[in-house]
Coordinates of C-alpha atoms and ligand atoms in Angstrom, one line a residue:
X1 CA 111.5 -8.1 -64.1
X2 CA 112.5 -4.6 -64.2
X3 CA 113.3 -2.3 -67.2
X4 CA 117.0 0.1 -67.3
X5 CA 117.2 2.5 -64.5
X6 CA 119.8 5.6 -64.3
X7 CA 120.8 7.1 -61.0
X8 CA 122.9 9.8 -61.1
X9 CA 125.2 9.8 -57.4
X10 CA 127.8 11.5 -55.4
X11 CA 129.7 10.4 -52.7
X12 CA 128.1 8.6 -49.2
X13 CA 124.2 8.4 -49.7
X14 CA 124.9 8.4 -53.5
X15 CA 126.5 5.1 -52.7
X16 CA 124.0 3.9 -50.0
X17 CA 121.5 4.3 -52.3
X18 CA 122.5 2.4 -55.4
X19 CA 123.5 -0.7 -53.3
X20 CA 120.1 -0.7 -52.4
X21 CA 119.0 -0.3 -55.9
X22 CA 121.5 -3.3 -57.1
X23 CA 119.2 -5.7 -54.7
X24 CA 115.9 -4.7 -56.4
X25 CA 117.6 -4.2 -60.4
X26 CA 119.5 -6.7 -62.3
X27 CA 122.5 -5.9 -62.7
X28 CA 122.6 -5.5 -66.2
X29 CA 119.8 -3.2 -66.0
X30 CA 121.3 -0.5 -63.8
X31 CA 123.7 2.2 -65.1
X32 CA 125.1 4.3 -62.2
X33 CA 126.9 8.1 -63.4
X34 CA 129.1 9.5 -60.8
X35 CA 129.9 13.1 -60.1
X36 CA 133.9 13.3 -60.1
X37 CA 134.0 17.1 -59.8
X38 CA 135.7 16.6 -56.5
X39 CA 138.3 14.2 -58.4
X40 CA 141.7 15.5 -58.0
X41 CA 145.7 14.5 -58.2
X42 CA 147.6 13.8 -54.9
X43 CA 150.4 12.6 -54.8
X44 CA 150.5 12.1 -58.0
X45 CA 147.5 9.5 -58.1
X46 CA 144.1 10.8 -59.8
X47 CA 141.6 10.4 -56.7
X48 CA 137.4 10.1 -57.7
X49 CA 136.0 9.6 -54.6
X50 CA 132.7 9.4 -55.6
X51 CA 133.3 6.5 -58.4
X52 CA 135.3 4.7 -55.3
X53 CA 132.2 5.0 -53.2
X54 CA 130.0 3.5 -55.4
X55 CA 132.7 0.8 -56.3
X56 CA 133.5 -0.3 -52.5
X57 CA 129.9 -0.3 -52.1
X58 CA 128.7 -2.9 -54.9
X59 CA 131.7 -4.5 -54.5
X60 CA 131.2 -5.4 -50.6
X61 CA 134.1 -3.5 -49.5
X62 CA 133.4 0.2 -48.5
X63 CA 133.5 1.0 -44.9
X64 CA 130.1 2.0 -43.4
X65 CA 131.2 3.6 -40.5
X66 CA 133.4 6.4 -42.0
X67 CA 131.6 6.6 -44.8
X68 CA 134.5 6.5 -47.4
X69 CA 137.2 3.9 -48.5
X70 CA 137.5 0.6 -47.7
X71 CA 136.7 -1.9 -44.8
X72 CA 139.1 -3.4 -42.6
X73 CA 141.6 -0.7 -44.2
X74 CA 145.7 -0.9 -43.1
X75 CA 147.2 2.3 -42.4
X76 CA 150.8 1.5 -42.7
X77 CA 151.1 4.1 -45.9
X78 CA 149.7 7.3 -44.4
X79 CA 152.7 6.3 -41.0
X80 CA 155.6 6.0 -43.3
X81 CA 154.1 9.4 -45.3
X82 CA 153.8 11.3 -42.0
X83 CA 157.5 10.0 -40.6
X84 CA 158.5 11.1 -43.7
X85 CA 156.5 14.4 -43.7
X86 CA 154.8 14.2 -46.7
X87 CA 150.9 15.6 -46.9
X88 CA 149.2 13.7 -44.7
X89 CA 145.9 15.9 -44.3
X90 CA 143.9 13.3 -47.2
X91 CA 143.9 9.8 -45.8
X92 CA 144.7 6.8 -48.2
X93 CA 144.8 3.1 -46.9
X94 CA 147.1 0.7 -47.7
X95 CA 143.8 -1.1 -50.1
X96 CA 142.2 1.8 -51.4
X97 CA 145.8 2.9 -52.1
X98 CA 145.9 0.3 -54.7
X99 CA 142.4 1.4 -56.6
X100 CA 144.4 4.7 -57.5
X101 CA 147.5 3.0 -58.1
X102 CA 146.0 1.1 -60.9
X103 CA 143.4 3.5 -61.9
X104 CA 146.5 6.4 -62.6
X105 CA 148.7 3.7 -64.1
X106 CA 145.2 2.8 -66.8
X107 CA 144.9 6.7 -67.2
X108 CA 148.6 7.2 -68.0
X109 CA 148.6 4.4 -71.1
X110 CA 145.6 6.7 -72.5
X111 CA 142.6 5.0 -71.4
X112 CA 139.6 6.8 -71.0
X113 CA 138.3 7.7 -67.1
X114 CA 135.6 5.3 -68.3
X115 CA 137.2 2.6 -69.6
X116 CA 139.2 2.7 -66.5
X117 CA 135.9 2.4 -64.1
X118 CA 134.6 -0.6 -66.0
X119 CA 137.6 -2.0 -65.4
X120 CA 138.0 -1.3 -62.1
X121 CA 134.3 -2.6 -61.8
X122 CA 134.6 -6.0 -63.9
X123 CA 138.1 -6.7 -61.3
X124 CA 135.8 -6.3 -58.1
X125 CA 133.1 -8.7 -59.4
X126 CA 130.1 -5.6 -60.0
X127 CA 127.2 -6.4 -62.2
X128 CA 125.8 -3.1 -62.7
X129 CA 127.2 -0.3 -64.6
X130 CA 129.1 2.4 -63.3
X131 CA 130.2 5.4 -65.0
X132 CA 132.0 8.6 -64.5
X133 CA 129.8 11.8 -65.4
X134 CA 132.0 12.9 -68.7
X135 CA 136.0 11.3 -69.3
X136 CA 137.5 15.0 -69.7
X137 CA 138.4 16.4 -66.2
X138 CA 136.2 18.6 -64.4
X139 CA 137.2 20.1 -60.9
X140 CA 134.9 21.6 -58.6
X141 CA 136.3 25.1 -56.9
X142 CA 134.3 26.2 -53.6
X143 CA 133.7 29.8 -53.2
X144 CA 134.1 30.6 -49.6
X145 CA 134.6 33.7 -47.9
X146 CA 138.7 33.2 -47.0
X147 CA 138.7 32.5 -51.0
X148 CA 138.7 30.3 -53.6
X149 CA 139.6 26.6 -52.3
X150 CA 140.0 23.0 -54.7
X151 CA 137.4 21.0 -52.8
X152 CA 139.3 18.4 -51.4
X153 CA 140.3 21.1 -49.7
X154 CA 137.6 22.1 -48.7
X155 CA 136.2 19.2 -47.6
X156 CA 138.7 17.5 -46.1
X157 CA 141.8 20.1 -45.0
X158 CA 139.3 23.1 -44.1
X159 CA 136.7 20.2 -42.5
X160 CA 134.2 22.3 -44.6
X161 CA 134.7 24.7 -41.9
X162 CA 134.8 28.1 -44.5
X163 CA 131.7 29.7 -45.1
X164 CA 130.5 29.0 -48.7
X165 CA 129.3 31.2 -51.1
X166 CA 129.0 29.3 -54.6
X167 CA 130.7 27.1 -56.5
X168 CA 132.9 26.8 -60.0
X169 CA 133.2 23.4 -62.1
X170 CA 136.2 24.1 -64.2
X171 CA 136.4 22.8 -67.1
X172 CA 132.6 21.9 -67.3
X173 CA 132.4 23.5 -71.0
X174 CA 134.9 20.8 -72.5
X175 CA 132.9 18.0 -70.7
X176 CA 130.9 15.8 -72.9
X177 CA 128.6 13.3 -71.3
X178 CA 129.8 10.0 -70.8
X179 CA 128.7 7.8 -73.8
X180 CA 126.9 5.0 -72.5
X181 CA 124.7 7.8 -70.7
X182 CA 123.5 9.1 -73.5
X183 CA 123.1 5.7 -75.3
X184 CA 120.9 4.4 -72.1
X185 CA 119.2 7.5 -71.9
X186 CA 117.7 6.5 -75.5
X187 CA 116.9 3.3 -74.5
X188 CA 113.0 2.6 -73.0
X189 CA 113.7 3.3 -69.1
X190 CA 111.8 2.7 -65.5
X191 CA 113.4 6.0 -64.0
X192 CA 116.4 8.0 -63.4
X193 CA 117.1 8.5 -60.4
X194 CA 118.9 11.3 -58.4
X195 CA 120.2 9.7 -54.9
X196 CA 120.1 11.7 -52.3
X197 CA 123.2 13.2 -52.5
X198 CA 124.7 17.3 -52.0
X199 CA 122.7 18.7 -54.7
X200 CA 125.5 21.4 -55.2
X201 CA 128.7 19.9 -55.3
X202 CA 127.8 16.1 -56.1
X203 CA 124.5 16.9 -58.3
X204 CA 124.5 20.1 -60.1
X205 CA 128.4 19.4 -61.7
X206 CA 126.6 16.2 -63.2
X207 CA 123.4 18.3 -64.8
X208 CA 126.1 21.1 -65.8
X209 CA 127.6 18.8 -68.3
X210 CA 126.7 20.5 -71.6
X211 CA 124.1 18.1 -73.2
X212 CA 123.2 15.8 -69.9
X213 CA 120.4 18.1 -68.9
X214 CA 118.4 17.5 -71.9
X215 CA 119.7 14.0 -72.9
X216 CA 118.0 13.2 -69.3
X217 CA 114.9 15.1 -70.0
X218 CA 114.5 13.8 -73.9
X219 CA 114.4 10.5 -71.9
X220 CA 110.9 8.5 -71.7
X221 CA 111.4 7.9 -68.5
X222 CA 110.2 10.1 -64.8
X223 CA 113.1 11.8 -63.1
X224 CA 112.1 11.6 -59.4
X225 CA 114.7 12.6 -56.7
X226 CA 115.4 11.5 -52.9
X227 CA 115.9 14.4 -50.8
X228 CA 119.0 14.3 -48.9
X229 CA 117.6 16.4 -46.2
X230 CA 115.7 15.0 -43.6
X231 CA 114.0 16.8 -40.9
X232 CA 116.0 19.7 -42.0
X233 CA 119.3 18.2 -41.6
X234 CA 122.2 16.2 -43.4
X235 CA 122.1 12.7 -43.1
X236 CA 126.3 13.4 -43.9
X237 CA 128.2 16.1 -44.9
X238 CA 128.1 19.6 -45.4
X239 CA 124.6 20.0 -47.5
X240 CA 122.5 21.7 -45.1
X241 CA 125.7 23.9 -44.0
X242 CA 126.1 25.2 -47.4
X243 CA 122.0 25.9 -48.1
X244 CA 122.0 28.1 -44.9
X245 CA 124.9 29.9 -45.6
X246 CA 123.5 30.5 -49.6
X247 CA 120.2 31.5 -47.7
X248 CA 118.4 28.8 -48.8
X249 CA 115.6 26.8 -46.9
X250 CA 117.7 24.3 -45.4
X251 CA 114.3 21.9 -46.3
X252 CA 113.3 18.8 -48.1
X253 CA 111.0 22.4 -49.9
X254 CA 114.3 23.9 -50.2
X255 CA 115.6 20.7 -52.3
X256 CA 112.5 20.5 -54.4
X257 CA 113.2 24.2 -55.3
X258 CA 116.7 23.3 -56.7
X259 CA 115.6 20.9 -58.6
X260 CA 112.0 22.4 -59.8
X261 CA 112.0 22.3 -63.7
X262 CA 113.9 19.0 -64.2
X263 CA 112.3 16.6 -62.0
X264 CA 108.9 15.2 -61.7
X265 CA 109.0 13.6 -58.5
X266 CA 110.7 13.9 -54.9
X267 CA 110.8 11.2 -52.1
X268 CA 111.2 12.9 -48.8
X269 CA 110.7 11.8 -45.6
X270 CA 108.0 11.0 -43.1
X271 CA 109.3 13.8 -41.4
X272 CA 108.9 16.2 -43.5
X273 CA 105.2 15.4 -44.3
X274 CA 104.2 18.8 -43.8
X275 CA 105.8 20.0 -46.6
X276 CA 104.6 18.0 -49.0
X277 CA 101.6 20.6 -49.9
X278 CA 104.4 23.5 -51.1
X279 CA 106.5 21.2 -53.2
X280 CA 103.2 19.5 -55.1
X281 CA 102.5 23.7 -55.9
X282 CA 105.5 23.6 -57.7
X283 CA 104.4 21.0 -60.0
X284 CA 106.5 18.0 -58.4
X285 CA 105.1 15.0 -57.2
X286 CA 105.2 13.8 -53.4
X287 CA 106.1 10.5 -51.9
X288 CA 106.5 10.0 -48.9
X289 CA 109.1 7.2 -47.3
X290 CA 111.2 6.0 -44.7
X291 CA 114.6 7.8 -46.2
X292 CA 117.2 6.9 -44.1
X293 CA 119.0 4.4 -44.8
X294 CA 120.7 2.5 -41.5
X295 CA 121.1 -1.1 -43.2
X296 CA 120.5 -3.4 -46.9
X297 CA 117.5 -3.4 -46.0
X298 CA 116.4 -0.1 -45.8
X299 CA 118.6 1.0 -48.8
X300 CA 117.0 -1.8 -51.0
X301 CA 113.2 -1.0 -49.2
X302 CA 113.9 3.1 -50.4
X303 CA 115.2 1.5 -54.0
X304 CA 112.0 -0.1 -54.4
X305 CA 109.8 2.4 -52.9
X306 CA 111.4 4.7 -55.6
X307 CA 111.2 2.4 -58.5
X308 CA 107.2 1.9 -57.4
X309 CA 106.8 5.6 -57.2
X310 CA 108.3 6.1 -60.9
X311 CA 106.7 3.6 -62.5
X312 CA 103.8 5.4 -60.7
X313 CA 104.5 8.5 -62.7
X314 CA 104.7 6.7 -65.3
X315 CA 101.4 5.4 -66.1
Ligands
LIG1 N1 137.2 12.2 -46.5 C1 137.6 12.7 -45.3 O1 136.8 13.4 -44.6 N2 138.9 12.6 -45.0 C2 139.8 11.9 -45.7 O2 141.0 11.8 -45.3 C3 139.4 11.3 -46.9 C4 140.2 10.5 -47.7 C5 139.7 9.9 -48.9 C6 140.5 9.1 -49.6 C7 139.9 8.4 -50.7 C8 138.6 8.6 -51.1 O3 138.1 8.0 -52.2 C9 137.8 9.5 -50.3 C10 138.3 10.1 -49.2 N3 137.5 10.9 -48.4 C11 138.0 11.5 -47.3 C12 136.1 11.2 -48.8 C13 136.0 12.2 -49.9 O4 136.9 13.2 -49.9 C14 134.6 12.9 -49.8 O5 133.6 12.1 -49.2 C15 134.0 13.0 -51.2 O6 134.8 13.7 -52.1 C16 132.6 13.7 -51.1 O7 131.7 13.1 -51.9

């Protein structure tokens, strides 16, 4: 039996990671807070990639190869948009088309962003908990040398091509942390968990939140962290790009610097075993795993080697 668990998650490993954990905690147990800094309107449909990650993911559906939207996805949408020459630089499928569909439609009768992605979450059968970082919109601008750019922009137009030099979450003052966060974070807890996702545009809007920071830390519960680099790379996406060109060390050290002061343990990987002397002199604890995650198995093997190494902490 395990005790409540909070993981805090971006897009791709975010995702990878809490399907993992939903094999080891009960469902009921396990309350997942997505970033949705990189949320945005196209179209005229409000897009949160990162809840739709973690939806497709505990819902069976997301596709594993490229990493976002759904499996076995129709393209007949994104044809008829480019004939017509609409924007056709973000990709939509004909089902994940639908997600955004009804999640604007929910938004526009005036429910919350949260009541939306429990619905959203009860229709596709999930068990655990899923919830958007705050309700009020936050929106993450990326600093980059040929200017200011929204980050689906970014990300997706610019290919993360521009050469970054910080970020901006606007609107991060108004946002309040979500409420069941802050209820569950009062609650006895195993851990909370940061996946290993881009600690600057998928992490650090979540702990920017006015309040989350120290609703997480007031928590009797170890924060432990799974580094998202590996062997000095990126599993996916642009994280070790964007710590070179901040002048960071592109390391699982580098990581455990970031996050020095709020957590209390990192996971990183056999590969970097070398390391794990420097980030213990900063006061955080070492495990070392198998990180990656190719399969279930390996994504519910990390969940419990992370939940072990908590409840380590712990005691
Ligand atoms: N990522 C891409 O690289 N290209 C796309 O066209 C694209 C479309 C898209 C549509 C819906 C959705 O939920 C996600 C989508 N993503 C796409 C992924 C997304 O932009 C990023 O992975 C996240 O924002 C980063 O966490």
């Amino acid at each position: 039996m395990s005790g409540q668990v909070i993981m805090l998650s971006g897009g791709v490993g975010g995702a990878k990671l809490v399907l993992g954990m939903s094999h080891v905690v009960e469902g009921n147990n396990l309350l997942v807070v997505c970033n949705t800094a990189d949320d945005f309107d196209h179209l005229g449909l409000r897009i949160c990639p990162d809840i739709d990650s973690v939806l497709y993911a505990l819902a069976g559906l997301s596709d594993q190869v490229r990493g976002w939207g759904r499996r076995n996805e129709t393209w007949t949408f994104m044809s008829a948009l480019k004939s017509l020459e609409g924007p056709d630089w973000f990709n939509l499928g004909d089902g994940d088309l639908a997600t955004h569909v009804v999640r604007t439609e929910l938004l526009r009768q005036g429910k919350t962003l949260g009541e939306v992605t429990a619905t959203l979450a009860r229709r596709m059968g999930i068990q655990a908990t899923i919830v958007p970082m705050c309700d009020q919109p936050v929106s993450t601008s990326v600093l980059t040398q040929d200017g200011r750019l929204n980050f689906q922009h970014y990300f997706v137009r610019e290919q993360c091509n521009p050469i970054v030099t910080g970020f901006e979450f606007e609107n991060i003052q108004a946002a309040r942390p979500q409420s069941d966060l802050v209820t569950t974070a009062r609650d006895p807890l195993d851990a909370i968990v940061i996946a290993p996702s881009n600690p600057y545009v998928s992490v650090d809007p979540i702990l920017q939140i006015p309040g989350l920071r120290e609703a997480l830390q007031n928590a009797r519960a170890p924060i432990v962290a799974v580094s998202p680099i590996i062997g000095g790379q990126a599993i996916k996406g642009p994280a070790a790009k964007m710590m070179m060109e901040l002048g960071k060390d592109v390391s699982a050290l580098g990581i455990a610097r970031h996050y020095s002061g709020l957590i209390d343990g990192l996971l990183i990987d056999e590969a970097d075993e070398t390391l794990a002397t420097e980030i213990e002199d900063l006061g955080i604890t070492v495990r070392i795993a198998k990180t990656l995650m190719t399969d279930v198995e390996s994504k519910a093997g990390l969940a419990e080697e992370t939940l072990s190494f908590a409840r380590g902490l712990a005691a």
